Structure formats: structure tokens, C-alpha cells
Amino acid sequence: MTDALRLAVVGNPVAHSRSPELHALFAQQFGMTLEYDRIECPAGAFVDTVNRLRETGYAGANVTVPYKEEAFAVCDTRTAVADLAQAVNTLHFVDHGVLGDNTDGIGFIRDLTQRCGVEVADRTVVIIGAGGAVRGLMKPLLDQNPAMVVVAGRSPYNAEAIAERFADFGPVQACTYLALKGWQADVLIHASPAGHAGRMPELPKSLLKPAAPCYDLSYGPAHAVFRDWAVARGERPVFDGLGMLVEQGAASFERWSGESPATDAVLQRLKDQLSQSS
């Protein structure tokens, strides 16, 4: 374990991120000194940003939308999980270069199944969105033995690439948002960035089965549009992605520090902070 860590979250947008507060709470559990920055990275500047972080003494960085696939490309070595996902959300700057990991999947499944109590086995799971975040979720989700995972994107190309990538691990089908007509979700996962722009993708009115649980990877104000859309279509449990943030962050923190933080009290602190800020 190191007594001091210098870290950052890199993305665009990133002002909403609770990662600095999250990792500060983790560091407090071990009496560690932590500096954690939000870095909003303009398009085309991701590689230069990573190089600058390495050169100025950062231990690593979390990566959020839209750079998880660019983060995969910038790594010198990657974990098996990241290699399979072809997306990276955790950069660790080590002696031999940049090591890439993907903790999204483990964080997502821990929150969805253990904390939220959502059953996936033998159910049709529909995922809205086909970006780097979805790549990180697929293997852990398929390990839960769903009847089908439908990945829907604005265009067919990214969704089809994901379906092909993970076809050996379980039943996956790709389609566009428009082609979702005819599907009904037992569980709906919202993984598009649309909430950050205050909007929702156009989805069929019949997409949700009665009482189907809905889970949004976003949290805070970006979650509000999806939450309102879901509850307007019938009474059902709707979860935001704050628990996923905490769980994937704990896995990242362990990679950097060698310490495994407790998460329940940290999640409650973040919920309280979001409630006060709203």
C-alpha cells in the first residue's frame, strides 16, 4: 500500500462525477492521503491527457464516457477482463507502461443483483446503448444466465459488434432502437449517455413488461429523464447507477492501493450528498 495517491477521472462531461468524493471516502478508511481531480477532456485530446497524467506523477485514472474504447487502445498491457470487453475504465500507471482494467462489469453485477435484488436468470434483458460501458457489462451479465440479452443502439453497427463479440458466452441479439418494437423487457438497462443532455432515446411504448425493473447507469440529474420515463409506464422499481459507481470504484481503488474498501456506508454518504445538492 502507498500512503499517498494522485488520481483523476477523465471524460466529457465530467463535472457531474462523484468519483472524487467516492475515492476520498475510500482513502479515509485507510488513513491515506489522496488527491483526485476531475479532468474534462476535449475530443482528440485523450492520448495527450493520459501522457500528461503519467508524466506528472498520477498513479492512475478512472475513465468515463466517451473514452473507454480510446482508453483500451492507449494501454500497453490489459487485464483479461478488459481484453474481452475491448474497453477500459481504469488506468494504472506502472513501471512497464499503462495497465488497463475494466471494473464496470463487476461493479454493475454486484449492485444489480446483490444490492438491488434484480433477478436476471431466464429473463429477457434489454440494454439501451451500445458503447464502451456496455462492453464492460456483457460477460458478467451473461454469466447470470439470462434467456436473452438484446443490445440496442442508435445504429446497428456498435450493437452488432457487441453481439458478435459476446456470442460465445450466451444468447445475445443486436438491433436498433426502432427495431426494438416487438421485444418486451423483463429487465431494462439504460446505458446510453442521453440523460446528460436531458433526453431519452425514442423507444417503443410496449417495451416494458408490467413491473419490469429498470436500471440506469447514470445517477444524479442525468438519471431523472430515464426515471420519469420508466415510472410513467407503470409502477416498477427504478434504480440509478450510483451503487455501480461505488462498486466499480472500490475495485479500481483496490487495484491502485492494494486495499479493499467497504462500500455500504460510502454509498449512503453519496446518496445524502446528492439529496442535499438537489
Coordinates of C-alpha atoms in Angstrom, one line a residue:
M1 CA 0.0 0.0 0.0
T2 CA 1.2 3.5 -0.7
D3 CA 0.5 6.3 1.8
A4 CA -0.4 8.9 -0.9
L5 CA -2.3 8.6 -4.2
R6 CA -2.8 11.1 -7.0
L7 CA -5.7 10.1 -9.2
A8 CA -8.2 11.5 -11.6
V9 CA -11.4 10.8 -13.6
V10 CA -11.2 11.6 -17.3
G11 CA -14.3 12.1 -19.5
N12 CA -16.6 14.5 -21.2
P13 CA -18.8 15.6 -19.5
V14 CA -17.2 15.0 -16.1
A15 CA -18.3 17.9 -13.9
H16 CA -21.2 15.7 -12.5
S17 CA -18.8 12.9 -11.4
R18 CA -18.9 11.9 -7.8
S19 CA -15.7 9.9 -8.2
P20 CA -13.5 12.4 -6.2
E21 CA -15.9 12.2 -3.2
L22 CA -16.1 8.5 -3.6
H23 CA -12.4 7.9 -3.5
A24 CA -11.8 10.4 -0.8
L25 CA -14.2 8.3 1.4
F26 CA -12.3 5.1 0.5
A27 CA -8.9 6.7 1.3
Q28 CA -10.3 7.8 4.7
Q29 CA -10.9 4.2 5.7
F30 CA -7.1 3.5 5.5
G31 CA -5.7 6.9 6.7
M32 CA -4.4 7.6 3.2
T33 CA -3.6 10.9 1.6
L34 CA -5.4 11.3 -1.7
E35 CA -5.6 13.9 -4.5
Y36 CA -8.3 13.2 -7.0
D37 CA -9.1 15.5 -9.9
R38 CA -11.9 15.8 -12.4
I39 CA -10.4 16.3 -15.9
E40 CA -12.8 17.2 -18.7
C41 CA -11.1 16.0 -21.9
P42 CA -12.0 17.6 -25.3
A43 CA -12.3 15.4 -28.3
G44 CA -9.0 14.4 -29.8
A45 CA -7.0 15.1 -26.6
F46 CA -7.3 11.8 -24.7
V47 CA -3.9 10.4 -25.5
D48 CA -2.2 13.7 -24.7
T49 CA -4.2 13.8 -21.4
V50 CA -3.1 10.3 -20.4
N51 CA 0.5 11.1 -21.2
R52 CA 0.4 14.3 -19.1
L53 CA -1.1 12.4 -16.1
R54 CA 1.7 9.8 -16.3
E55 CA 4.4 12.4 -16.6
T56 CA 3.1 14.5 -13.6
G57 CA 3.0 11.7 -11.1
Y58 CA -0.5 10.3 -11.1
A59 CA -0.9 6.7 -10.1
G60 CA -3.8 6.1 -12.5
A61 CA -7.2 7.3 -13.6
N62 CA -10.8 6.3 -14.0
V63 CA -12.2 6.7 -17.5
T64 CA -15.8 7.6 -18.2
V65 CA -17.8 8.4 -21.4
P66 CA -16.9 8.7 -24.2
Y67 CA -13.3 7.5 -23.8
K68 CA -13.5 3.8 -22.6
E69 CA -12.6 2.4 -26.1
E70 CA -9.8 5.0 -26.6
A71 CA -8.5 4.0 -23.1
F72 CA -8.3 0.4 -24.3
A73 CA -6.2 1.5 -27.3
V74 CA -3.8 3.6 -25.2
C75 CA -2.8 0.7 -22.9
D76 CA 0.5 -1.2 -23.1
T77 CA -1.0 -4.2 -21.2
R78 CA -4.6 -5.1 -20.2
T79 CA -6.3 -7.5 -17.9
A80 CA -8.2 -10.4 -19.4
V81 CA -11.5 -8.7 -18.4
A82 CA -10.5 -5.5 -20.3
D83 CA -9.3 -7.5 -23.3
L84 CA -12.6 -9.3 -23.6
A85 CA -14.6 -6.1 -23.3
Q86 CA -12.2 -4.1 -25.6
A87 CA -13.0 -1.2 -23.2
V88 CA -11.1 0.2 -20.2
N89 CA -12.4 2.2 -17.3
T90 CA -9.3 2.0 -15.0
L91 CA -5.8 3.1 -16.0
H92 CA -2.9 2.1 -13.7
F93 CA 0.4 3.7 -14.5
V94 CA 3.1 1.1 -13.7
D95 CA 6.8 0.7 -14.4
H96 CA 6.2 -1.1 -17.7
G97 CA 3.7 1.5 -19.0
V98 CA -0.1 1.8 -18.8
L99 CA -2.1 -1.2 -17.5
G100 CA -5.8 -1.2 -18.4
D101 CA -8.6 -2.8 -16.5
N102 CA -12.4 -2.8 -16.7
T103 CA -14.2 -2.9 -13.3
D104 CA -17.6 -1.8 -14.8
G105 CA -18.9 -5.3 -15.0
I106 CA -18.2 -6.5 -11.5
G107 CA -19.5 -3.2 -10.1
F108 CA -22.7 -3.4 -12.1
I109 CA -23.5 -7.0 -11.2
R110 CA -22.7 -6.5 -7.5
D111 CA -25.1 -3.6 -7.4
L112 CA -27.8 -5.0 -9.7
T113 CA -28.1 -8.5 -8.2
Q114 CA -26.9 -8.2 -4.6
R115 CA -27.9 -4.7 -3.5
C116 CA -30.9 -4.1 -5.8
G117 CA -32.1 -7.7 -5.8
V118 CA -32.8 -7.9 -9.5
E119 CA -33.1 -11.4 -10.9
V120 CA -31.6 -12.0 -14.3
A121 CA -31.6 -15.7 -14.8
D122 CA -34.1 -16.9 -17.5
R123 CA -35.2 -13.4 -18.3
T124 CA -35.1 -11.1 -21.3
V125 CA -32.7 -8.2 -20.6
V126 CA -32.8 -5.2 -22.9
I127 CA -29.9 -2.8 -22.9
I128 CA -30.3 0.7 -24.3
G129 CA -27.0 1.8 -25.6
A130 CA -24.0 0.1 -27.3
G131 CA -20.9 2.0 -26.2
G132 CA -17.8 1.1 -24.2
A133 CA -19.8 0.9 -20.9
V134 CA -22.0 -1.9 -22.3
R135 CA -18.9 -3.9 -23.4
G136 CA -17.8 -4.0 -19.8
L137 CA -21.2 -5.3 -18.6
M138 CA -21.8 -8.1 -21.1
K139 CA -19.7 -11.0 -19.7
P140 CA -20.8 -10.6 -16.1
L141 CA -24.4 -10.2 -17.2
L142 CA -24.3 -13.3 -19.4
D143 CA -22.8 -15.2 -16.5
Q144 CA -26.2 -14.8 -14.8
N145 CA -27.8 -17.0 -17.4
P146 CA -30.4 -14.7 -18.9
A147 CA -32.8 -16.1 -21.5
M148 CA -31.7 -13.3 -23.9
V149 CA -29.7 -10.1 -23.9
V150 CA -30.9 -7.6 -26.5
V151 CA -28.4 -4.8 -27.2
A152 CA -30.0 -1.8 -28.9
G153 CA -28.1 1.2 -30.4
R154 CA -28.9 4.2 -32.4
S155 CA -27.3 2.5 -35.4
P156 CA -26.9 -1.3 -35.8
Y157 CA -23.1 -1.3 -36.1
N158 CA -21.9 -1.0 -32.5
A159 CA -24.7 -3.2 -31.2
E160 CA -23.8 -5.9 -33.8
A161 CA -20.1 -5.7 -32.9
I162 CA -21.0 -6.3 -29.2
A163 CA -23.3 -9.2 -30.1
E164 CA -20.7 -10.9 -32.2
R165 CA -18.0 -10.3 -29.5
F166 CA -20.0 -12.0 -26.8
A167 CA -22.0 -14.6 -28.8
D168 CA -19.9 -17.5 -27.3
F169 CA -20.9 -16.5 -23.7
G170 CA -24.7 -16.6 -24.0
P171 CA -27.7 -15.5 -26.1
V172 CA -27.2 -12.0 -27.5
Q173 CA -29.1 -10.2 -30.2
A174 CA -28.4 -6.7 -31.6
C175 CA -30.8 -4.2 -33.0
T176 CA -31.6 -0.5 -33.4
Y177 CA -33.9 1.4 -31.1
L178 CA -36.5 1.3 -33.8
A179 CA -36.2 -2.5 -34.2
L180 CA -37.0 -3.0 -30.5
K181 CA -40.7 -3.0 -31.5
G182 CA -41.9 -6.5 -30.7
W183 CA -39.4 -7.1 -27.8
Q184 CA -40.6 -6.9 -24.2
A185 CA -38.1 -6.5 -21.4
D186 CA -38.2 -8.4 -18.2
V187 CA -35.3 -6.2 -17.1
L188 CA -34.3 -2.9 -18.8
I189 CA -30.8 -1.5 -18.6
H190 CA -30.3 2.1 -19.7
A191 CA -26.6 2.6 -20.8
S192 CA -26.9 5.5 -23.3
P193 CA -25.4 8.9 -22.4
A194 CA -28.7 10.7 -23.4
G195 CA -29.6 11.6 -19.9
H196 CA -26.6 14.0 -19.7
A197 CA -28.4 16.0 -22.4
G198 CA -31.7 15.8 -20.7
R199 CA -33.4 13.5 -23.2
M200 CA -34.3 9.8 -23.8
P201 CA -33.9 7.7 -26.9
E202 CA -37.2 7.1 -28.8
L203 CA -38.3 3.6 -27.6
P204 CA -41.4 1.5 -28.2
K205 CA -44.3 2.1 -25.8
S206 CA -44.7 -1.6 -25.3
L207 CA -41.0 -2.3 -24.4
L208 CA -41.5 -2.9 -20.7
K209 CA -43.4 -5.8 -19.2
P210 CA -45.6 -4.9 -16.2
A211 CA -43.5 -4.2 -13.1
A212 CA -40.2 -4.9 -15.0
P213 CA -37.3 -3.4 -13.0
C214 CA -35.3 -0.7 -14.7
Y215 CA -31.6 0.2 -14.0
D216 CA -29.8 3.3 -15.3
L217 CA -26.0 3.5 -15.4
S218 CA -26.4 7.3 -14.8
Y219 CA -27.1 8.9 -11.5
G220 CA -28.0 12.4 -10.2
P221 CA -29.6 14.8 -12.6
A222 CA -28.7 12.7 -15.6
H223 CA -30.9 9.9 -14.2
A224 CA -34.0 12.0 -13.9
V225 CA -35.2 11.7 -17.5
F226 CA -35.0 7.9 -17.5
R227 CA -36.6 7.6 -14.1
D228 CA -39.5 9.7 -15.2
W229 CA -39.9 7.8 -18.5
A230 CA -39.8 4.4 -16.6
V231 CA -42.4 5.3 -13.9
A232 CA -44.7 6.9 -16.5
R233 CA -45.1 3.4 -18.0
G234 CA -46.3 1.7 -14.8
E235 CA -45.3 1.1 -11.2
R236 CA -41.9 -0.6 -11.1
P237 CA -38.6 -0.5 -9.3
V238 CA -36.2 2.0 -10.9
F239 CA -32.5 2.1 -9.8
D240 CA -29.8 4.6 -10.7
G241 CA -26.1 3.8 -11.2
L242 CA -24.7 5.3 -8.0
G243 CA -24.3 1.9 -6.5
M244 CA -22.5 0.7 -9.6
L245 CA -20.2 3.7 -9.4
V246 CA -19.3 2.8 -5.8
E247 CA -18.7 -0.9 -6.5
Q248 CA -16.6 -0.4 -9.7
G249 CA -14.7 2.4 -7.9
A250 CA -13.9 0.1 -5.0
A251 CA -12.4 -2.4 -7.5
S252 CA -10.4 0.4 -9.1
F253 CA -9.2 1.6 -5.7
E254 CA -8.1 -1.8 -4.7
R255 CA -6.0 -2.1 -7.9
W256 CA -4.2 1.2 -7.2
S257 CA -3.8 0.9 -3.4
G258 CA -3.9 -2.8 -2.6
E259 CA -6.7 -2.1 -0.1
S260 CA -10.3 -3.3 -0.4
P261 CA -12.7 -0.6 0.9
A262 CA -16.1 -1.2 2.5
T263 CA -18.9 0.2 0.3
D264 CA -22.3 0.4 2.0
A265 CA -21.6 3.4 4.2
V266 CA -19.8 5.2 1.3
L267 CA -22.9 4.7 -0.9
Q268 CA -25.1 6.2 1.8
R269 CA -22.9 9.2 2.1
L270 CA -23.0 9.8 -1.6
K271 CA -26.8 9.5 -1.6
D272 CA -27.0 12.0 1.1
Q273 CA -24.7 14.4 -0.7
L274 CA -26.8 14.1 -3.9
S275 CA -30.0 14.6 -2.0
Q276 CA -28.7 17.8 -0.4
S277 CA -27.3 19.2 -3.7
S278 CA -30.7 18.7 -5.4

